[in-house]
Amino acid sequence: MRKRILAYGRLNTHQLDALKRDFDVIDLARCADSSDPTFRAALAQAHGLIGSSVAITPELLDNAPHLEVIASISVGYDNYPVEELTRRGILLCNTPDVLTETTADTGFTLIMATARRVVELANYVKRGDWDTSIGPAQFGSDVHGKTLGMIGFGRIGAAVARRGALGFDMNVRYACASPKPALEKELGAEHRQLDDLLAESDFVCVTVPLTKETHHLIGGREFAKMKSSAIFINIARGKVVDEGALIAALEKGEIHAAGLDVFAQEPLDPTSPLPHMDNVVALPHIGSATHETRTAMAQRAVDNITLALKGKSPISPVNPDAR
Ligand code: 8YV
């Protein structure tokens, strides 16, 4: 019997055709909503899932008796109950590596855009307010030579730091569970306890995954420790930050600005004050969103699900113990 795949992510024709050669594919690319009856009916039949941006709950798994593999088109896997999947013998795969550089580009875009007030000043030109040569009211802050504090120093964190250290002569500090001697050597990075990093950094950039331990890792206490000139960047997950405390810190001038690609709730509620603040650059979670990288991520997920459903080892399993 051919195994069945429920595809609810963006796969191109070539990728869908490749899956269809080996499997029966139910393509719900336009219906990534787990409460939709079509999704639930397809889930009940599926041996494999491929997609992203849908929270897979234990309740959904109860309705997926044949499920063997989930190939997420994402590196982050906070949308999945990993222990529960392992307990049920369901393999979860993700897409590390292929998105590292693109996501780091997004991080550095936010560093530059906030420091040099790119969005705010582009809007100033667009409004026709540029009627005389600019002065201190439009000046920004330097990026080169400043101190970049990385919270999380995995693949993406290291790639942001590499841009800062090698491209902008920045001093890199990092806070993470264990020191990384190779990156210290390569980038001159120095390990710090979180509170020391917050106090020392001109730019604080968060790249940790969202877990029980990192939920609201940065809140009022942490913002109070930052310099009033500090710029806060989040390209990780919105819930790593207490968003109310971030808004308060920006309003009180406890920190200078923020560059945000991720939010506690996505899409961001348009009534949130964040995108309306001049000193905030808010993006719609574009971290990995380039044509090239999204194609590569989808391809990795196709390779993972194909290998796994054929009983082989996938390229990037999250819970290899599931088998
Ligand atoms: C995307 C991401 O938002 O990979 C991740 O973990 O956050 C982003 O690349 C996600 O893949 C949704 O498609």
mmCIF file of C-alpha atoms and ligand atoms in Angstrom:
data_model
loop_
_atom_site.group_PDB
_atom_site.id
_atom_site.type_symbol
_atom_site.label_atom_id
_atom_site.label_comp_id
_atom_site.label_asym_id
_atom_site.label_seq_id
_atom_site.Cartn_x
_atom_site.Cartn_y
_atom_site.Cartn_z
ATOM 1 C CA MET A 1 0.000 0.000 0.000
ATOM 2 C CA ARG A 2 1.235 3.506 -0.867
ATOM 3 C CA LYS A 3 1.661 5.724 2.163
ATOM 4 C CA ARG A 4 -0.311 8.967 2.376
ATOM 5 C CA ILE A 5 1.108 12.427 2.961
ATOM 6 C CA LEU A 6 -0.823 15.497 4.062
ATOM 7 C CA ALA A 7 1.015 18.504 2.591
ATOM 8 C CA TYR A 8 -0.036 21.837 4.106
ATOM 9 C CA GLY A 9 3.085 23.898 3.431
ATOM 10 C CA ARG A 10 4.235 25.776 0.374
ATOM 11 C CA LEU A 11 5.798 23.179 -1.947
ATOM 12 C CA ASN A 12 6.564 23.901 -5.573
ATOM 13 C CA THR A 13 5.287 21.706 -8.417
ATOM 14 C CA HIS A 14 8.605 19.923 -8.730
ATOM 15 C CA GLN A 15 8.598 19.076 -4.999
ATOM 16 C CA LEU A 16 4.954 17.935 -5.028
ATOM 17 C CA ASP A 17 5.576 15.798 -8.117
ATOM 18 C CA ALA A 18 8.584 14.183 -6.428
ATOM 19 C CA LEU A 19 6.421 13.237 -3.439
ATOM 20 C CA LYS A 20 3.617 11.969 -5.695
ATOM 21 C CA ARG A 21 5.994 9.510 -7.374
ATOM 22 C CA ASP A 22 6.283 7.557 -4.114
ATOM 23 C CA PHE A 23 3.230 8.519 -2.068
ATOM 24 C CA ASP A 24 -0.422 9.547 -2.266
ATOM 25 C CA VAL A 25 -0.408 13.260 -1.513
ATOM 26 C CA ILE A 26 -3.301 15.317 -0.215
ATOM 27 C CA ASP A 27 -2.243 18.879 -1.014
ATOM 28 C CA LEU A 28 -3.880 21.429 1.306
ATOM 29 C CA ALA A 29 -1.406 24.243 0.718
ATOM 30 C CA ARG A 30 -4.239 26.734 0.890
ATOM 31 C CA CYS A 31 -5.735 25.310 4.083
ATOM 32 C CA ALA A 32 -3.180 25.386 6.876
ATOM 33 C CA ASP A 33 -5.851 25.438 9.549
ATOM 34 C CA SER A 34 -6.018 22.473 11.880
ATOM 35 C CA SER A 35 -9.654 23.158 12.822
ATOM 36 C CA ASP A 36 -10.755 22.859 9.176
ATOM 37 C CA PRO A 37 -12.705 19.593 8.623
ATOM 38 C CA THR A 38 -10.733 18.925 5.394
ATOM 39 C CA PHE A 39 -7.464 19.135 7.334
ATOM 40 C CA ARG A 40 -8.771 16.841 10.064
ATOM 41 C CA ALA A 41 -10.100 14.295 7.583
ATOM 42 C CA ALA A 42 -6.758 14.215 5.747
ATOM 43 C CA LEU A 43 -4.876 13.947 9.052
ATOM 44 C CA ALA A 44 -6.872 10.841 9.993
ATOM 45 C CA GLN A 45 -5.515 9.101 6.869
ATOM 46 C CA ALA A 46 -1.951 10.458 6.832
ATOM 47 C CA HIS A 47 1.298 8.575 7.431
ATOM 48 C CA GLY A 48 3.281 11.787 6.992
ATOM 49 C CA LEU A 49 2.741 15.525 7.449
ATOM 50 C CA ILE A 50 4.745 18.205 5.683
ATOM 51 C CA GLY A 51 4.195 21.890 6.428
ATOM 52 C CA SER A 52 4.636 24.594 9.033
ATOM 53 C CA SER A 53 2.819 27.265 11.034
ATOM 54 C CA VAL A 54 0.190 24.856 12.406
ATOM 55 C CA ALA A 55 0.355 23.936 16.098
ATOM 56 C CA ILE A 56 0.169 20.150 16.311
ATOM 57 C CA THR A 57 -1.487 19.279 19.622
ATOM 58 C CA PRO A 58 -1.825 15.912 21.394
ATOM 59 C CA GLU A 59 -5.558 16.170 20.644
ATOM 60 C CA LEU A 60 -4.790 16.337 16.904
ATOM 61 C CA LEU A 61 -2.442 13.373 17.259
ATOM 62 C CA ASP A 62 -5.299 11.355 18.783
ATOM 63 C CA ASN A 63 -6.973 11.785 15.395
ATOM 64 C CA ALA A 64 -3.906 10.682 13.445
ATOM 65 C CA PRO A 65 -3.667 6.932 14.075
ATOM 66 C CA HIS A 66 -1.384 6.203 11.093
ATOM 67 C CA LEU A 67 1.052 9.075 11.579
ATOM 68 C CA GLU A 68 4.740 8.087 11.395
ATOM 69 C CA VAL A 69 6.584 11.283 10.426
ATOM 70 C CA ILE A 70 6.182 15.060 10.577
ATOM 71 C CA ALA A 71 8.517 17.066 8.328
ATOM 72 C CA SER A 72 8.308 20.654 9.498
ATOM 73 C CA ILE A 73 9.331 23.366 7.020
ATOM 74 C CA SER A 74 11.016 25.298 9.824
ATOM 75 C CA VAL A 75 14.016 25.056 12.061
ATOM 76 C CA GLY A 76 12.019 25.998 15.170
ATOM 77 C CA TYR A 77 9.819 23.246 16.580
ATOM 78 C CA ASP A 78 7.927 24.999 19.338
ATOM 79 C CA ASN A 79 4.695 24.154 17.441
ATOM 80 C CA TYR A 80 5.133 20.455 18.211
ATOM 81 C CA PRO A 81 4.801 18.416 21.445
ATOM 82 C CA VAL A 82 8.168 16.694 21.008
ATOM 83 C CA GLU A 83 8.025 14.393 24.070
ATOM 84 C CA GLU A 84 4.516 13.307 23.159
ATOM 85 C CA LEU A 85 5.604 12.587 19.573
ATOM 86 C CA THR A 86 8.531 10.507 20.795
ATOM 87 C CA ARG A 87 6.262 8.606 23.202
ATOM 88 C CA ARG A 88 3.955 7.804 20.277
ATOM 89 C CA GLY A 89 6.851 6.772 18.024
ATOM 90 C CA ILE A 90 6.292 9.688 15.620
ATOM 91 C CA LEU A 91 9.460 11.126 14.108
ATOM 92 C CA LEU A 92 9.761 14.917 13.846
ATOM 93 C CA CYS A 93 12.195 16.514 11.359
ATOM 94 C CA ASN A 94 13.137 20.186 10.909
ATOM 95 C CA THR A 95 15.200 22.305 8.480
ATOM 96 C CA PRO A 96 18.385 23.569 10.161
ATOM 97 C CA ASP A 97 21.402 24.929 8.242
ATOM 98 C CA VAL A 98 19.646 25.899 5.000
ATOM 99 C CA LEU A 99 18.103 29.010 6.626
ATOM 100 C CA THR A 100 20.977 30.079 8.869
ATOM 101 C CA GLU A 101 22.510 32.788 6.683
ATOM 102 C CA THR A 102 19.196 34.243 5.489
ATOM 103 C CA THR A 103 17.857 34.510 9.043
ATOM 104 C CA ALA A 104 21.114 36.133 10.160
ATOM 105 C CA ASP A 105 20.712 38.619 7.285
ATOM 106 C CA THR A 106 17.294 39.495 8.720
ATOM 107 C CA GLY A 107 18.866 40.020 12.149
ATOM 108 C CA PHE A 108 21.499 42.316 10.735
ATOM 109 C CA THR A 109 18.924 44.182 8.655
ATOM 110 C CA LEU A 110 17.106 44.978 11.907
ATOM 111 C CA ILE A 111 20.339 46.099 13.591
ATOM 112 C CA MET A 112 21.083 48.510 10.737
ATOM 113 C CA ALA A 113 17.492 49.668 10.264
ATOM 114 C CA THR A 114 16.976 50.512 13.940
ATOM 115 C CA ALA A 115 20.393 52.111 14.528
ATOM 116 C CA ARG A 116 20.194 54.278 11.397
ATOM 117 C CA ARG A 117 16.424 54.830 11.679
ATOM 118 C CA VAL A 118 15.947 53.640 8.109
ATOM 119 C CA VAL A 119 12.187 53.050 8.144
ATOM 120 C CA GLU A 120 11.371 56.166 10.158
ATOM 121 C CA LEU A 121 13.494 58.404 7.904
ATOM 122 C CA ALA A 122 12.297 56.799 4.668
ATOM 123 C CA ASN A 123 8.772 57.647 5.827
ATOM 124 C CA TYR A 124 9.940 61.200 6.580
ATOM 125 C CA VAL A 125 11.067 61.560 2.969
ATOM 126 C CA LYS A 126 7.867 59.900 1.698
ATOM 127 C CA ARG A 127 5.712 62.354 3.680
ATOM 128 C CA GLY A 128 7.552 65.287 2.085
ATOM 129 C CA ASP A 129 9.019 66.418 5.444
ATOM 130 C CA TRP A 130 12.569 66.661 4.035
ATOM 131 C CA ASP A 131 12.532 70.389 3.420
ATOM 132 C CA THR A 132 15.994 71.325 4.690
ATOM 133 C CA SER A 133 19.235 69.449 5.282
ATOM 134 C CA ILE A 134 18.890 66.990 8.144
ATOM 135 C CA GLY A 135 20.327 67.648 11.617
ATOM 136 C CA PRO A 136 20.737 65.931 15.007
ATOM 137 C CA ALA A 137 16.986 65.244 15.183
ATOM 138 C CA GLN A 138 17.516 62.723 12.371
ATOM 139 C CA PHE A 139 20.908 61.349 13.434
ATOM 140 C CA GLY A 140 21.206 57.688 14.341
ATOM 141 C CA SER A 141 23.813 55.594 16.165
ATOM 142 C CA ASP A 142 26.883 53.869 14.801
ATOM 143 C CA VAL A 143 26.847 50.118 14.451
ATOM 144 C CA HIS A 144 30.535 49.541 13.666
ATOM 145 C CA GLY A 145 32.789 49.208 16.685
ATOM 146 C CA LYS A 146 29.873 48.749 19.109
ATOM 147 C CA THR A 147 29.186 45.850 21.458
ATOM 148 C CA LEU A 148 26.832 43.165 20.189
ATOM 149 C CA GLY A 149 25.326 40.941 22.890
ATOM 150 C CA MET A 150 23.962 37.652 21.591
ATOM 151 C CA ILE A 151 21.452 35.767 23.725
ATOM 152 C CA GLY A 152 21.723 32.303 22.238
ATOM 153 C CA PHE A 153 24.821 31.390 20.256
ATOM 154 C CA GLY A 154 23.747 28.513 18.044
ATOM 155 C CA ARG A 155 24.018 28.459 14.256
ATOM 156 C CA ILE A 156 21.912 31.584 13.650
ATOM 157 C CA GLY A 157 23.329 33.508 16.624
ATOM 158 C CA ALA A 158 26.866 32.768 15.470
ATOM 159 C CA ALA A 159 26.020 33.883 11.912
ATOM 160 C CA VAL A 160 24.669 37.236 13.188
ATOM 161 C CA ALA A 161 27.790 37.637 15.356
ATOM 162 C CA ARG A 162 30.030 36.802 12.383
ATOM 163 C CA ARG A 163 28.482 39.658 10.403
ATOM 164 C CA GLY A 164 29.005 41.986 13.359
ATOM 165 C CA ALA A 165 32.579 40.948 14.197
ATOM 166 C CA LEU A 166 33.984 40.523 10.692
ATOM 167 C CA GLY A 167 31.922 43.068 8.774
ATOM 168 C CA PHE A 168 31.432 45.816 11.353
ATOM 169 C CA ASP A 169 34.309 45.365 13.779
ATOM 170 C CA MET A 170 31.866 44.808 16.631
ATOM 171 C CA ASN A 171 32.792 43.384 20.017
ATOM 172 C CA VAL A 172 30.766 40.220 20.481
ATOM 173 C CA ARG A 173 29.499 39.029 23.864
ATOM 174 C CA TYR A 174 27.301 35.988 24.218
ATOM 175 C CA ALA A 175 25.168 34.367 26.875
ATOM 176 C CA CYS A 176 24.347 30.692 26.499
ATOM 177 C CA ALA A 177 24.475 27.550 28.606
ATOM 178 C CA SER A 178 27.981 26.467 27.646
ATOM 179 C CA PRO A 179 30.979 28.478 26.381
ATOM 180 C CA LYS A 180 31.912 28.077 22.699
ATOM 181 C CA PRO A 181 35.722 28.197 22.473
ATOM 182 C CA ALA A 182 35.878 27.814 18.664
ATOM 183 C CA LEU A 183 33.621 30.858 18.142
ATOM 184 C CA GLU A 184 35.548 32.794 20.796
ATOM 185 C CA LYS A 185 38.685 32.176 18.758
ATOM 186 C CA GLU A 186 37.076 32.931 15.395
ATOM 187 C CA LEU A 187 35.181 36.076 16.398
ATOM 188 C CA GLY A 188 36.922 37.279 19.550
ATOM 189 C CA ALA A 189 33.580 36.637 21.280
ATOM 190 C CA GLU A 190 33.467 36.621 25.077
ATOM 191 C CA HIS A 191 31.077 34.592 27.234
ATOM 192 C CA ARG A 192 29.003 36.516 29.786
ATOM 193 C CA GLN A 193 26.307 35.815 32.343
ATOM 194 C CA LEU A 194 23.018 37.215 31.039
ATOM 195 C CA ASP A 195 22.865 40.187 33.421
ATOM 196 C CA ASP A 196 26.428 41.259 32.560
ATOM 197 C CA LEU A 197 25.727 40.956 28.834
ATOM 198 C CA LEU A 198 22.596 43.104 29.176
ATOM 199 C CA ALA A 199 24.502 45.825 31.033
ATOM 200 C CA GLU A 200 27.418 45.853 28.582
ATOM 201 C CA SER A 201 25.762 45.612 25.154
ATOM 202 C CA ASP A 202 24.794 48.352 22.701
ATOM 203 C CA PHE A 203 22.766 45.818 20.721
ATOM 204 C CA VAL A 204 21.066 42.881 22.426
ATOM 205 C CA CYS A 205 19.999 40.220 19.925
ATOM 206 C CA VAL A 206 17.889 37.206 20.880
ATOM 207 C CA THR A 207 18.238 33.938 18.927
ATOM 208 C CA VAL A 208 17.313 31.250 21.481
ATOM 209 C CA PRO A 209 14.638 28.656 20.667
ATOM 210 C CA LEU A 210 11.324 28.937 22.519
ATOM 211 C CA THR A 211 11.160 26.334 25.293
ATOM 212 C CA LYS A 212 9.650 26.181 28.792
ATOM 213 C CA GLU A 213 12.959 27.590 30.058
ATOM 214 C CA THR A 214 13.181 30.517 27.599
ATOM 215 C CA HIS A 215 9.522 31.603 27.818
ATOM 216 C CA HIS A 216 9.624 35.290 28.946
ATOM 217 C CA LEU A 217 13.396 35.043 29.403
ATOM 218 C CA ILE A 218 13.522 38.791 28.763
ATOM 219 C CA GLY A 219 11.118 40.863 30.873
ATOM 220 C CA GLY A 220 10.982 44.062 32.922
ATOM 221 C CA ARG A 221 13.961 43.086 35.097
ATOM 222 C CA GLU A 222 16.121 42.439 32.029
ATOM 223 C CA PHE A 223 15.127 45.641 30.193
ATOM 224 C CA ALA A 224 15.952 47.617 33.355
ATOM 225 C CA LYS A 225 19.496 46.210 33.212
ATOM 226 C CA MET A 226 20.113 47.379 29.613
ATOM 227 C CA LYS A 227 21.687 50.706 28.690
ATOM 228 C CA SER A 228 19.156 53.451 27.923
ATOM 229 C CA SER A 229 20.908 53.673 24.523
ATOM 230 C CA ALA A 230 20.530 49.921 23.901
ATOM 231 C CA ILE A 231 18.777 48.535 20.845
ATOM 232 C CA PHE A 232 16.891 45.276 21.318
ATOM 233 C CA ILE A 233 16.577 42.809 18.414
ATOM 234 C CA ASN A 234 14.387 39.689 18.413
ATOM 235 C CA ILE A 235 14.584 37.195 15.532
ATOM 236 C CA ALA A 236 13.807 34.164 17.723
ATOM 237 C CA ARG A 237 10.232 33.797 18.952
ATOM 238 C CA GLY A 238 7.926 36.474 20.354
ATOM 239 C CA LYS A 239 7.183 34.565 23.546
ATOM 240 C CA VAL A 240 10.842 34.607 24.593
ATOM 241 C CA VAL A 241 10.060 38.223 25.517
ATOM 242 C CA ASP A 242 7.403 39.613 27.835
ATOM 243 C CA GLU A 243 5.887 41.897 25.180
ATOM 244 C CA GLY A 244 4.100 44.103 27.734
ATOM 245 C CA ALA A 245 7.420 44.717 29.483
ATOM 246 C CA LEU A 246 9.067 45.512 26.121
ATOM 247 C CA ILE A 247 6.381 48.098 25.309
ATOM 248 C CA ALA A 248 6.787 49.624 28.787
ATOM 249 C CA ALA A 249 10.599 49.739 28.434
ATOM 250 C CA LEU A 250 10.299 51.540 25.078
ATOM 251 C CA GLU A 251 7.687 53.960 26.421
ATOM 252 C CA LYS A 252 9.752 54.765 29.523
ATOM 253 C CA GLY A 253 12.930 55.210 27.476
ATOM 254 C CA GLU A 254 14.564 52.385 29.415
ATOM 255 C CA ILE A 255 15.888 51.178 26.064
ATOM 256 C CA HIS A 256 16.389 53.206 22.898
ATOM 257 C CA ALA A 257 14.784 51.144 20.128
ATOM 258 C CA ALA A 258 13.718 47.666 19.038
ATOM 259 C CA GLY A 259 13.894 45.631 15.842
ATOM 260 C CA LEU A 260 11.339 42.834 15.925
ATOM 261 C CA ASP A 261 10.665 40.047 13.452
ATOM 262 C CA VAL A 262 8.587 37.933 15.852
ATOM 263 C CA PHE A 263 5.703 38.575 18.233
ATOM 264 C CA ALA A 264 3.831 36.808 21.013
ATOM 265 C CA GLN A 265 0.854 36.514 18.705
ATOM 266 C CA GLU A 266 1.281 36.291 14.927
ATOM 267 C CA PRO A 267 -0.002 37.924 12.818
ATOM 268 C CA LEU A 268 0.489 40.905 15.127
ATOM 269 C CA ASP A 269 -2.716 42.562 16.330
ATOM 270 C CA PRO A 270 -2.858 45.882 14.409
ATOM 271 C CA THR A 271 -3.836 47.653 17.648
ATOM 272 C CA SER A 272 -0.473 46.726 19.230
ATOM 273 C CA PRO A 273 1.488 49.924 19.924
ATOM 274 C CA LEU A 274 4.724 48.329 18.678
ATOM 275 C CA PRO A 275 4.488 48.930 14.894
ATOM 276 C CA HIS A 276 3.301 52.493 15.531
ATOM 277 C CA MET A 277 6.365 53.534 17.521
ATOM 278 C CA ASP A 278 8.960 55.515 15.530
ATOM 279 C CA ASN A 279 11.798 53.701 17.285
ATOM 280 C CA VAL A 280 10.481 50.223 16.476
ATOM 281 C CA VAL A 281 10.991 48.347 13.234
ATOM 282 C CA ALA A 282 8.370 45.581 13.145
ATOM 283 C CA LEU A 283 8.541 42.925 10.425
ATOM 284 C CA PRO A 284 5.995 40.186 9.610
ATOM 285 C CA HIS A 285 8.246 37.229 10.599
ATOM 286 C CA ILE A 286 10.410 37.311 7.470
ATOM 287 C CA GLY A 287 13.442 35.594 9.093
ATOM 288 C CA SER A 288 13.936 32.914 6.433
ATOM 289 C CA ALA A 289 11.576 34.374 3.846
ATOM 290 C CA THR A 290 13.532 34.595 0.605
ATOM 291 C CA HIS A 291 12.641 32.658 -2.539
ATOM 292 C CA GLU A 292 15.909 30.742 -2.410
ATOM 293 C CA THR A 293 15.768 29.813 1.259
ATOM 294 C CA ARG A 294 12.086 28.894 1.423
ATOM 295 C CA THR A 295 12.642 26.612 -1.597
ATOM 296 C CA ALA A 296 15.637 25.021 0.132
ATOM 297 C CA MET A 297 13.672 24.557 3.365
ATOM 298 C CA ALA A 298 10.780 22.905 1.531
ATOM 299 C CA GLN A 299 13.252 20.666 -0.312
ATOM 300 C CA ARG A 300 14.876 19.620 2.975
ATOM 301 C CA ALA A 301 11.434 18.751 4.354
ATOM 302 C CA VAL A 302 10.612 16.751 1.195
ATOM 303 C CA ASP A 303 13.910 14.848 1.555
ATOM 304 C CA ASN A 304 13.285 14.241 5.269
ATOM 305 C CA ILE A 305 9.758 12.877 4.817
ATOM 306 C CA THR A 306 10.719 10.742 1.817
ATOM 307 C CA LEU A 307 13.634 9.124 3.633
ATOM 308 C CA ALA A 308 11.687 8.623 6.844
ATOM 309 C CA LEU A 309 8.589 7.106 5.222
ATOM 310 C CA LYS A 310 10.877 4.718 3.324
ATOM 311 C CA GLY A 311 12.324 3.559 6.649
ATOM 312 C CA LYS A 312 15.662 5.344 6.140
ATOM 313 C CA SER A 313 17.327 7.949 8.377
ATOM 314 C CA PRO A 314 16.158 11.486 7.581
ATOM 315 C CA ILE A 315 18.722 14.287 7.241
ATOM 316 C CA SER A 316 17.607 16.350 10.202
ATOM 317 C CA PRO A 317 15.516 14.510 12.783
ATOM 318 C CA VAL A 318 14.577 16.356 15.985
ATOM 319 C CA ASN A 319 13.713 13.211 17.975
ATOM 320 C CA PRO A 320 15.659 10.309 16.431
ATOM 321 C CA ASP A 321 14.768 8.254 19.541
ATOM 322 C CA ALA A 322 11.173 8.083 18.332
ATOM 323 C CA ARG A 323 12.070 4.944 16.399
HETATM 324 C C1 8YV B 1 9.353 30.462 9.383
HETATM 325 C C2 8YV B 1 10.989 30.085 11.314
HETATM 326 O O1 8YV B 1 8.548 31.358 10.036
HETATM 327 O O2 8YV B 1 12.117 28.159 10.595
HETATM 328 C C3 8YV B 1 11.625 28.760 11.526
HETATM 329 O O3 8YV B 1 11.641 28.300 12.678
HETATM 330 O O4 8YV B 1 10.678 30.778 12.212
HETATM 331 C C4 8YV B 1 10.760 30.603 9.922
HETATM 332 O O5 8YV B 1 11.687 30.161 9.055
HETATM 333 C C5 8YV B 1 8.677 29.164 9.496
HETATM 334 O O6 8YV B 1 9.380 28.217 8.842
HETATM 335 C C6 8YV B 1 7.252 29.238 8.919
HETATM 336 O O7 8YV B 1 7.227 28.814 7.625
#
